Amino acid sequence: RGLPVLEIGPGMGVLTQFLLQKGYDTHVIELDSESVTYLREHFPALEGRIIEGDFLRIPIEEYFAGDFPFCLIGNYPYNISSQIFFRVLDYRERIPFCSGMLQREVAKRLASPPGNKDYGILSVLLQAWYDVEYLFTVDEHVFNPPPKVKSGVIRLRRNARQSLGCSETLFKQVVKTGFNQRRKTLRNSLRGLFGSDYDYSDLIFSQRPEQLGVEEFISLTLRLEAHQGQS
């Protein structure tokens, strides 16, 4: 409750007004100059708390000095919502909580468990560091004008994991390589990383990437680290 809240893309302050009413230490980041002008005129409480810029590019640490944590919220632009969550991962030690609305299909994907067709790269990478919950669906007709798709609201809570126990760079490479050929078994999709001479007899290599949870991907990464250390 005591942490500052950073809202992405507040526009005309539809969500912002409720954050302020409930007493949250609210900050906003907005790219559109007309919206920034509107916010300054209609929300004097945001004086000094409006960042005019792009969340995907602005160095947040220059605004929230030091390593002080903050929460993230927003009705995220559908066309860049995945990029926003990759950025959340970059700041995971600063963002213990994150919630917001995005296109339902994307929201479902982020919260999807293993074994589901929606489960993918960002599902694994986010779930390595966050508990991800799909909260509810928002229908098209509540918007004016209505979008062509339904929306979904999700919530992320930072989990207790402090380290993967393996190279994070290699972990990302294993996850992305596996899902880039998701119809293939890992024996085939990861051959470019492990090499043709590796022993693929373990049952994990006969599975497809969507069948594996975070721990299994960590296990694969540790195997790759050990293999690369021997070669």
Tab-separated table of C-alpha atoms in Angstrom:
chain	number	residue	atom	x	y	z
A	1	ARG	CA	0.000	0.000	0.000
A	2	GLY	CA	2.873	2.361	0.788
A	3	LEU	CA	4.697	1.872	-2.504
A	4	PRO	CA	4.441	4.446	-5.293
A	5	VAL	CA	2.366	3.451	-8.308
A	6	LEU	CA	3.450	4.153	-11.868
A	7	GLU	CA	0.613	4.151	-14.390
A	8	ILE	CA	1.533	3.569	-18.041
A	9	GLY	CA	-0.448	5.486	-20.667
A	10	PRO	CA	-3.027	7.267	-18.481
A	11	GLY	CA	-4.517	9.182	-21.423
A	12	MET	CA	-7.226	11.436	-19.984
A	13	GLY	CA	-6.922	9.953	-16.509
A	14	VAL	CA	-9.827	7.490	-16.466
A	15	LEU	CA	-7.897	5.118	-14.192
A	16	THR	CA	-5.702	7.823	-12.668
A	17	GLN	CA	-8.626	9.534	-10.932
A	18	PHE	CA	-9.434	6.400	-8.943
A	19	LEU	CA	-5.796	5.841	-7.952
A	20	LEU	CA	-5.646	9.390	-6.621
A	21	GLN	CA	-9.013	9.099	-4.856
A	22	LYS	CA	-7.830	5.993	-3.038
A	23	GLY	CA	-4.722	7.798	-1.844
A	24	TYR	CA	-2.066	6.006	-3.859
A	25	ASP	CA	1.242	7.810	-4.411
A	26	THR	CA	0.488	7.996	-8.136
A	27	HIS	CA	2.944	8.770	-10.923
A	28	VAL	CA	2.154	8.500	-14.635
A	29	ILE	CA	4.123	8.089	-17.822
A	30	GLU	CA	2.490	9.323	-21.038
A	31	LEU	CA	3.862	9.665	-24.557
A	32	ASP	CA	1.070	11.750	-26.092
A	33	SER	CA	1.698	15.480	-25.568
A	34	GLU	CA	-2.010	16.414	-25.699
A	35	SER	CA	-2.782	13.919	-22.948
A	36	VAL	CA	0.108	15.290	-20.881
A	37	THR	CA	-1.344	18.809	-21.211
A	38	TYR	CA	-4.792	17.539	-20.198
A	39	LEU	CA	-3.407	15.728	-17.158
A	40	ARG	CA	-1.511	18.803	-15.996
A	41	GLU	CA	-4.646	20.928	-16.297
A	42	HIS	CA	-7.124	18.530	-14.699
A	43	PHE	CA	-5.009	16.670	-12.133
A	44	PRO	CA	-3.010	19.185	-10.085
A	45	ALA	CA	-2.180	16.385	-7.635
A	46	LEU	CA	0.113	14.974	-10.342
A	47	GLU	CA	2.329	18.071	-10.266
A	48	GLY	CA	5.920	16.833	-10.659
A	49	ARG	CA	4.713	13.253	-11.123
A	50	ILE	CA	4.070	13.209	-14.863
A	51	ILE	CA	6.784	11.635	-16.983
A	52	GLU	CA	6.449	12.626	-20.624
A	53	GLY	CA	8.027	9.778	-22.515
A	54	ASP	CA	7.966	6.147	-23.595
A	55	PHE	CA	8.040	3.464	-20.888
A	56	LEU	CA	9.914	1.168	-23.264
A	57	ARG	CA	12.793	3.632	-23.612
A	58	ILE	CA	12.976	5.989	-20.649
A	59	PRO	CA	15.500	4.951	-17.944
A	60	ILE	CA	13.129	4.500	-15.015
A	61	GLU	CA	15.989	4.497	-12.515
A	62	GLU	CA	16.588	8.159	-13.320
A	63	TYR	CA	13.042	8.963	-12.201
A	64	PHE	CA	12.654	6.585	-9.257
A	65	ALA	CA	16.100	7.172	-7.809
A	66	GLY	CA	18.087	4.440	-6.137
A	67	ASP	CA	16.587	0.972	-5.845
A	68	PHE	CA	13.263	2.020	-4.319
A	69	PRO	CA	10.474	-0.336	-5.480
A	70	PHE	CA	7.274	0.742	-7.211
A	71	CYS	CA	4.119	-0.902	-8.537
A	72	LEU	CA	3.084	-0.826	-12.176
A	73	ILE	CA	-0.451	-0.471	-13.493
A	74	GLY	CA	-2.171	0.537	-16.701
A	75	ASN	CA	-4.556	-0.102	-19.525
A	76	TYR	CA	-1.642	-1.192	-21.654
A	77	PRO	CA	-1.548	-0.379	-25.371
A	78	TYR	CA	-2.369	-3.681	-27.056
A	79	ASN	CA	0.275	-3.317	-29.752
A	80	ILE	CA	3.180	-3.102	-27.279
A	81	SER	CA	1.882	-5.010	-24.256
A	82	SER	CA	4.331	-7.910	-24.688
A	83	GLN	CA	7.237	-5.450	-24.916
A	84	ILE	CA	6.033	-3.803	-21.707
A	85	PHE	CA	6.229	-7.111	-19.845
A	86	PHE	CA	9.695	-7.863	-21.185
A	87	ARG	CA	10.645	-4.483	-19.711
A	88	VAL	CA	9.008	-5.440	-16.419
A	89	LEU	CA	11.400	-8.392	-16.309
A	90	ASP	CA	14.334	-5.996	-16.703
A	91	TYR	CA	13.106	-4.149	-13.593
A	92	ARG	CA	11.843	-7.160	-11.644
A	93	GLU	CA	13.864	-6.229	-8.557
A	94	ARG	CA	12.120	-2.843	-8.550
A	95	ILE	CA	8.579	-3.991	-9.441
A	96	PRO	CA	7.116	-6.360	-6.815
A	97	PHE	CA	3.556	-5.926	-8.103
A	98	CYS	CA	2.149	-5.281	-11.563
A	99	SER	CA	-1.409	-5.330	-12.826
A	100	GLY	CA	-3.328	-4.071	-15.793
A	101	MET	CA	-5.546	-4.678	-18.772
A	102	LEU	CA	-4.443	-5.927	-22.164
A	103	GLN	CA	-5.813	-7.965	-25.034
A	104	ARG	CA	-7.424	-11.094	-23.588
A	105	GLU	CA	-5.411	-13.511	-25.720
A	106	VAL	CA	-2.156	-11.983	-24.534
A	107	ALA	CA	-3.319	-11.881	-20.911
A	108	LYS	CA	-4.318	-15.554	-21.093
A	109	ARG	CA	-0.930	-16.403	-22.585
A	110	LEU	CA	1.017	-14.720	-19.786
A	111	ALA	CA	-0.956	-16.535	-17.092
A	112	SER	CA	-1.190	-19.884	-18.891
A	113	PRO	CA	0.187	-22.984	-17.132
A	114	PRO	CA	2.294	-25.610	-18.940
A	115	GLY	CA	0.400	-27.993	-21.188
A	116	ASN	CA	-1.764	-25.260	-22.688
A	117	LYS	CA	-1.590	-24.042	-26.285
A	118	ASP	CA	-1.452	-20.436	-25.007
A	119	TYR	CA	1.722	-21.167	-23.026
A	120	GLY	CA	4.762	-19.598	-24.649
A	121	ILE	CA	8.069	-17.764	-24.277
A	122	LEU	CA	6.823	-14.859	-22.190
A	123	SER	CA	4.729	-17.225	-20.039
A	124	VAL	CA	7.893	-19.057	-18.952
A	125	LEU	CA	10.075	-15.977	-18.539
A	126	LEU	CA	7.475	-14.123	-16.443
A	127	GLN	CA	6.496	-17.144	-14.362
A	128	ALA	CA	10.147	-17.707	-13.474
A	129	TRP	CA	10.007	-14.506	-11.412
A	130	TYR	CA	6.303	-13.755	-10.837
A	131	ASP	CA	3.105	-15.467	-9.789
A	132	VAL	CA	0.794	-14.528	-12.657
A	133	GLU	CA	-3.001	-14.523	-12.248
A	134	TYR	CA	-5.672	-13.944	-14.867
A	135	LEU	CA	-8.341	-12.021	-12.941
A	136	PHE	CA	-11.261	-11.364	-15.290
A	137	THR	CA	-12.394	-10.613	-18.835
A	138	VAL	CA	-13.648	-7.202	-19.982
A	139	ASP	CA	-16.152	-7.262	-22.866
A	140	GLU	CA	-15.955	-4.993	-25.889
A	141	HIS	CA	-19.226	-3.157	-25.261
A	142	VAL	CA	-17.965	-1.379	-22.125
A	143	PHE	CA	-15.680	0.752	-24.320
A	144	ASN	CA	-16.632	3.610	-26.595
A	145	PRO	CA	-15.865	2.998	-29.359
A	146	PRO	CA	-15.781	-0.770	-28.733
A	147	PRO	CA	-12.590	-2.582	-29.800
A	148	LYS	CA	-12.709	-5.668	-31.982
A	149	VAL	CA	-11.306	-7.891	-29.231
A	150	LYS	CA	-12.037	-8.715	-25.614
A	151	SER	CA	-9.680	-7.551	-22.884
A	152	GLY	CA	-8.287	-9.317	-19.850
A	153	VAL	CA	-6.962	-8.086	-16.517
A	154	ILE	CA	-3.967	-9.800	-14.942
A	155	ARG	CA	-1.946	-9.433	-11.759
A	156	LEU	CA	1.724	-10.234	-11.197
A	157	ARG	CA	3.253	-10.726	-7.764
A	158	ARG	CA	7.003	-11.155	-7.440
A	159	ASN	CA	7.787	-14.648	-6.172
A	160	ALA	CA	10.540	-15.654	-3.760
A	161	ARG	CA	13.041	-16.676	-6.439
A	162	GLN	CA	16.291	-14.737	-6.220
A	163	SER	CA	18.302	-16.704	-8.750
A	164	LEU	CA	17.686	-19.256	-11.474
A	165	GLY	CA	20.780	-21.176	-10.461
A	166	CYS	CA	21.924	-21.067	-14.073
A	167	SER	CA	22.892	-18.507	-16.693
A	168	GLU	CA	19.883	-16.253	-17.260
A	169	THR	CA	21.065	-15.459	-20.782
A	170	LEU	CA	21.322	-19.154	-21.621
A	171	PHE	CA	17.956	-19.829	-19.955
A	172	LYS	CA	16.295	-17.275	-22.236
A	173	GLN	CA	18.045	-18.805	-25.235
A	174	VAL	CA	16.822	-22.311	-24.377
A	175	VAL	CA	13.239	-21.096	-23.862
A	176	LYS	CA	13.152	-19.020	-27.044
A	177	THR	CA	14.818	-21.704	-29.166
A	178	GLY	CA	12.386	-24.344	-27.943
A	179	PHE	CA	9.272	-22.271	-28.605
A	180	ASN	CA	10.480	-20.947	-31.940
A	181	GLN	CA	9.882	-24.499	-33.204
A	182	ARG	CA	7.125	-25.420	-30.785
A	183	ARG	CA	5.686	-28.196	-32.941
A	184	LYS	CA	8.937	-30.107	-32.740
A	185	THR	CA	10.155	-32.138	-29.799
A	186	LEU	CA	13.002	-30.592	-27.839
A	187	ARG	CA	15.294	-33.264	-29.232
A	188	ASN	CA	14.950	-31.561	-32.597
A	189	SER	CA	14.419	-27.916	-31.673
A	190	LEU	CA	17.404	-27.745	-29.300
A	191	ARG	CA	19.806	-29.675	-31.511
A	192	GLY	CA	21.404	-26.443	-32.648
A	193	LEU	CA	22.347	-25.664	-29.037
A	194	PHE	CA	23.341	-29.120	-27.794
A	195	GLY	CA	24.860	-30.454	-31.018
A	196	SER	CA	24.162	-33.595	-33.001
A	197	ASP	CA	26.340	-35.837	-30.815
A	198	TYR	CA	24.532	-35.126	-27.527
A	199	ASP	CA	22.741	-37.996	-25.767
A	200	TYR	CA	19.035	-37.189	-26.197
A	201	SER	CA	17.765	-40.387	-24.539
A	202	ASP	CA	16.301	-38.576	-21.511
A	203	LEU	CA	12.509	-38.363	-21.685
A	204	ILE	CA	12.570	-34.571	-21.378
A	205	PHE	CA	13.861	-34.323	-24.950
A	206	SER	CA	10.875	-36.256	-26.289
A	207	GLN	CA	8.530	-33.528	-25.053
A	208	ARG	CA	7.464	-30.295	-26.690
A	209	PRO	CA	8.243	-26.936	-25.061
A	210	GLU	CA	4.684	-26.204	-23.904
A	211	GLN	CA	4.820	-29.331	-21.728
A	212	LEU	CA	7.686	-27.997	-19.593
A	213	GLY	CA	7.443	-25.767	-16.539
A	214	VAL	CA	10.032	-23.263	-15.357
A	215	GLU	CA	11.980	-25.839	-13.343
A	216	GLU	CA	12.300	-28.151	-16.352
A	217	PHE	CA	13.645	-25.301	-18.469
A	218	ILE	CA	16.154	-24.521	-15.730
A	219	SER	CA	17.172	-28.190	-15.727
A	220	LEU	CA	17.688	-28.094	-19.490
A	221	THR	CA	19.792	-24.956	-19.151
A	222	LEU	CA	21.978	-26.558	-16.492
A	223	ARG	CA	22.513	-29.534	-18.785
A	224	LEU	CA	23.504	-27.193	-21.606
A	225	GLU	CA	25.908	-25.339	-19.316
A	226	ALA	CA	27.544	-28.610	-18.289
A	227	HIS	CA	27.718	-29.767	-21.902
A	228	GLN	CA	29.267	-26.515	-23.099
A	229	GLY	CA	31.785	-26.705	-20.273
A	230	GLN	CA	32.900	-30.132	-21.484
A	231	SER	CA	33.076	-29.282	-25.176
